[in-house]
mmCIF file of C-alpha atoms in Angstrom:
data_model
loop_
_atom_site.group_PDB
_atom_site.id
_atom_site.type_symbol
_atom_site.label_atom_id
_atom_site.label_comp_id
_atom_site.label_asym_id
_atom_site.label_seq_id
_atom_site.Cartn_x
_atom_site.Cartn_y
_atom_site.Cartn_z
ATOM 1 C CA UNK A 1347 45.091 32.999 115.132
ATOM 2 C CA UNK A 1348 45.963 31.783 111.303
ATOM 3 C CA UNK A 1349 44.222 34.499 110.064
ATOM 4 C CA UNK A 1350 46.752 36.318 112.028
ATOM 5 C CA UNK A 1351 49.900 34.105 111.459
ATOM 6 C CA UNK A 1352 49.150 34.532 107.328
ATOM 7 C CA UNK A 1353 49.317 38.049 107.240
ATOM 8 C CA UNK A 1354 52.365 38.490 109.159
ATOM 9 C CA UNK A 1355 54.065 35.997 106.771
ATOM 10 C CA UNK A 1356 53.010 37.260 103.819
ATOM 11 C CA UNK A 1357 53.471 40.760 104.896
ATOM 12 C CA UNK A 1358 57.289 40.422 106.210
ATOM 13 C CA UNK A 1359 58.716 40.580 103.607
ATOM 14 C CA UNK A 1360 59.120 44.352 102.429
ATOM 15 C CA UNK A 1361 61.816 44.585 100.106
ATOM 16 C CA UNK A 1362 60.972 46.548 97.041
ATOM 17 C CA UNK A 1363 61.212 43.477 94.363
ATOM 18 C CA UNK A 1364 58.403 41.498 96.452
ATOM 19 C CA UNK A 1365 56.205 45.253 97.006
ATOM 20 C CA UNK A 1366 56.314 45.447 93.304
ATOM 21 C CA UNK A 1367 54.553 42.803 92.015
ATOM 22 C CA UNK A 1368 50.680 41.853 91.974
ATOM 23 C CA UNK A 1369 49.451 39.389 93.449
ATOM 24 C CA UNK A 1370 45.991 37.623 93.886
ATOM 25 C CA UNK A 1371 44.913 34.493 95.522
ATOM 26 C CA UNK A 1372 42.577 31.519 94.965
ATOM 27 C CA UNK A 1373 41.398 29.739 98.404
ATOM 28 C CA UNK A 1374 39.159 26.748 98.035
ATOM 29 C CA UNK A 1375 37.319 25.472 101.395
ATOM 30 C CA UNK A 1376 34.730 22.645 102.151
ATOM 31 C CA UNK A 1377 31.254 23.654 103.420
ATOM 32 C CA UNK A 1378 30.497 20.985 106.139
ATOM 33 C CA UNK A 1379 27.039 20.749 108.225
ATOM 34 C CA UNK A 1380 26.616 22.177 111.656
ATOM 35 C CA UNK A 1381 25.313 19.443 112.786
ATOM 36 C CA UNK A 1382 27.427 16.224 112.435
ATOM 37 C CA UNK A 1383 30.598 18.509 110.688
ATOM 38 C CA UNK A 1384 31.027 16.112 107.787
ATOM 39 C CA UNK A 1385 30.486 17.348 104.297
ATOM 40 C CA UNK A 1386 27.533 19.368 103.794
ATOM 41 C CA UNK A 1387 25.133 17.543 100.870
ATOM 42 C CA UNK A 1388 22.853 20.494 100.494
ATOM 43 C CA UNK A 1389 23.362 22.199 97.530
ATOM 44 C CA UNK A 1390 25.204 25.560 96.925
ATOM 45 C CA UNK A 1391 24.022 28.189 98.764
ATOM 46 C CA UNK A 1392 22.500 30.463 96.048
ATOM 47 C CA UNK A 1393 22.478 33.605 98.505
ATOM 48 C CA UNK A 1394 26.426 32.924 98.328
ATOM 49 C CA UNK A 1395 26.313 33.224 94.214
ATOM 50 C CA UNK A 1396 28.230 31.459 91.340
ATOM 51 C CA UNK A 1397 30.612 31.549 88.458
ATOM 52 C CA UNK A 1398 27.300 33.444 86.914
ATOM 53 C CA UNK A 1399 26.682 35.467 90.022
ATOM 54 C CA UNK A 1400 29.527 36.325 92.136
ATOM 55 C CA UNK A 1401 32.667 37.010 90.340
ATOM 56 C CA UNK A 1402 34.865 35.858 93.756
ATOM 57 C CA UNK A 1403 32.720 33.210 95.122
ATOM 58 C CA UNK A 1404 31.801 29.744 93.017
ATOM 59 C CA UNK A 1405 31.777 25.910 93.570
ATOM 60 C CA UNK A 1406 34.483 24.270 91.625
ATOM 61 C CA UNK A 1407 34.175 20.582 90.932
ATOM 62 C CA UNK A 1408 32.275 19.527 94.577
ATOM 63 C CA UNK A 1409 28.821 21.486 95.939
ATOM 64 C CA UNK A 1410 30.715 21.536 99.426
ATOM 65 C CA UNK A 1411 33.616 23.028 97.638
ATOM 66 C CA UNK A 1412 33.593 26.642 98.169
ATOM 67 C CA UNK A 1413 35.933 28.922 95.484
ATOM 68 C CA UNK A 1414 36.973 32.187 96.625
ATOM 69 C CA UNK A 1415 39.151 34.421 94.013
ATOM 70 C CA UNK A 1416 40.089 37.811 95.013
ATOM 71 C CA UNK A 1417 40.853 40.631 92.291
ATOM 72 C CA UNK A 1418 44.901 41.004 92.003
ATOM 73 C CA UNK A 1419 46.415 44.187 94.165
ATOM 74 C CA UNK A 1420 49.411 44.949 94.422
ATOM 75 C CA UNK A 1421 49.225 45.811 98.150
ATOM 76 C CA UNK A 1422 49.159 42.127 100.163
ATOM 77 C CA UNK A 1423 46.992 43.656 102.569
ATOM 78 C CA UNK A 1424 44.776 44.388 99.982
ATOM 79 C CA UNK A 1425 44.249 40.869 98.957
ATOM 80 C CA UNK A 1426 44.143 39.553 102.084
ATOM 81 C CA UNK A 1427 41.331 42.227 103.074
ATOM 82 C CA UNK A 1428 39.350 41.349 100.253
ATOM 83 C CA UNK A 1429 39.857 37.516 101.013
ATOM 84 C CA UNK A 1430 38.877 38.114 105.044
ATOM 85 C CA UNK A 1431 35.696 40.297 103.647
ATOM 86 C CA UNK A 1432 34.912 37.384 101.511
ATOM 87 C CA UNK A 1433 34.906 34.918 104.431
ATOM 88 C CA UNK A 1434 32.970 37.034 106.777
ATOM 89 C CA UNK A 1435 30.477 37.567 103.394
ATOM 90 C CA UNK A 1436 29.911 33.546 103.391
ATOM 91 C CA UNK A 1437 29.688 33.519 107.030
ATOM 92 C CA UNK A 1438 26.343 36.301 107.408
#
């Protein structure tokens, strides 16, 4: 549903001045355990890569801080492709 809700907002908008510029976007989210859903203590994931690994998925200042930075497009359902592909590439 706010996967849904985003993309209509940031897609409504179609005049030519928005269309024209790039964009990109930087979403941080907290891992949290399955179990008790409080903040995960396990390290990083290494399947899920870092600053060294993955160019759009790294920890910032937390190991349950999750980093994801898409390339910038100029289409914004480009970016928010490549940001839905990198959530469903944590989630595997």
């Amino acid at each position: 549903m706010m996967a849904k809700t985003f993309r209509a907002a940031i897609t409504a908008h179609d005049s030519a001045e928005l269309l024209s510029i790039r964009r990109g976007i930087e979403k941080e989210g907290l891992r949290v355990s399955s179990e008790n859903h409080a903040l995960s203590k396990k390290p990083h994931p290494t399947s899920l890569g870092s600053a060294l690994t993955h160019r759009s998925i790294t920890t910032d200042y937390s190991e349950a801080l999750l980093e994801f930075i898409t390339g910038v497009h100029q289409s914004p359902n480009a970016v928010l492709t490549e940001l839905f592909d990198l959530h469903a590439y944590t989630a595997r």
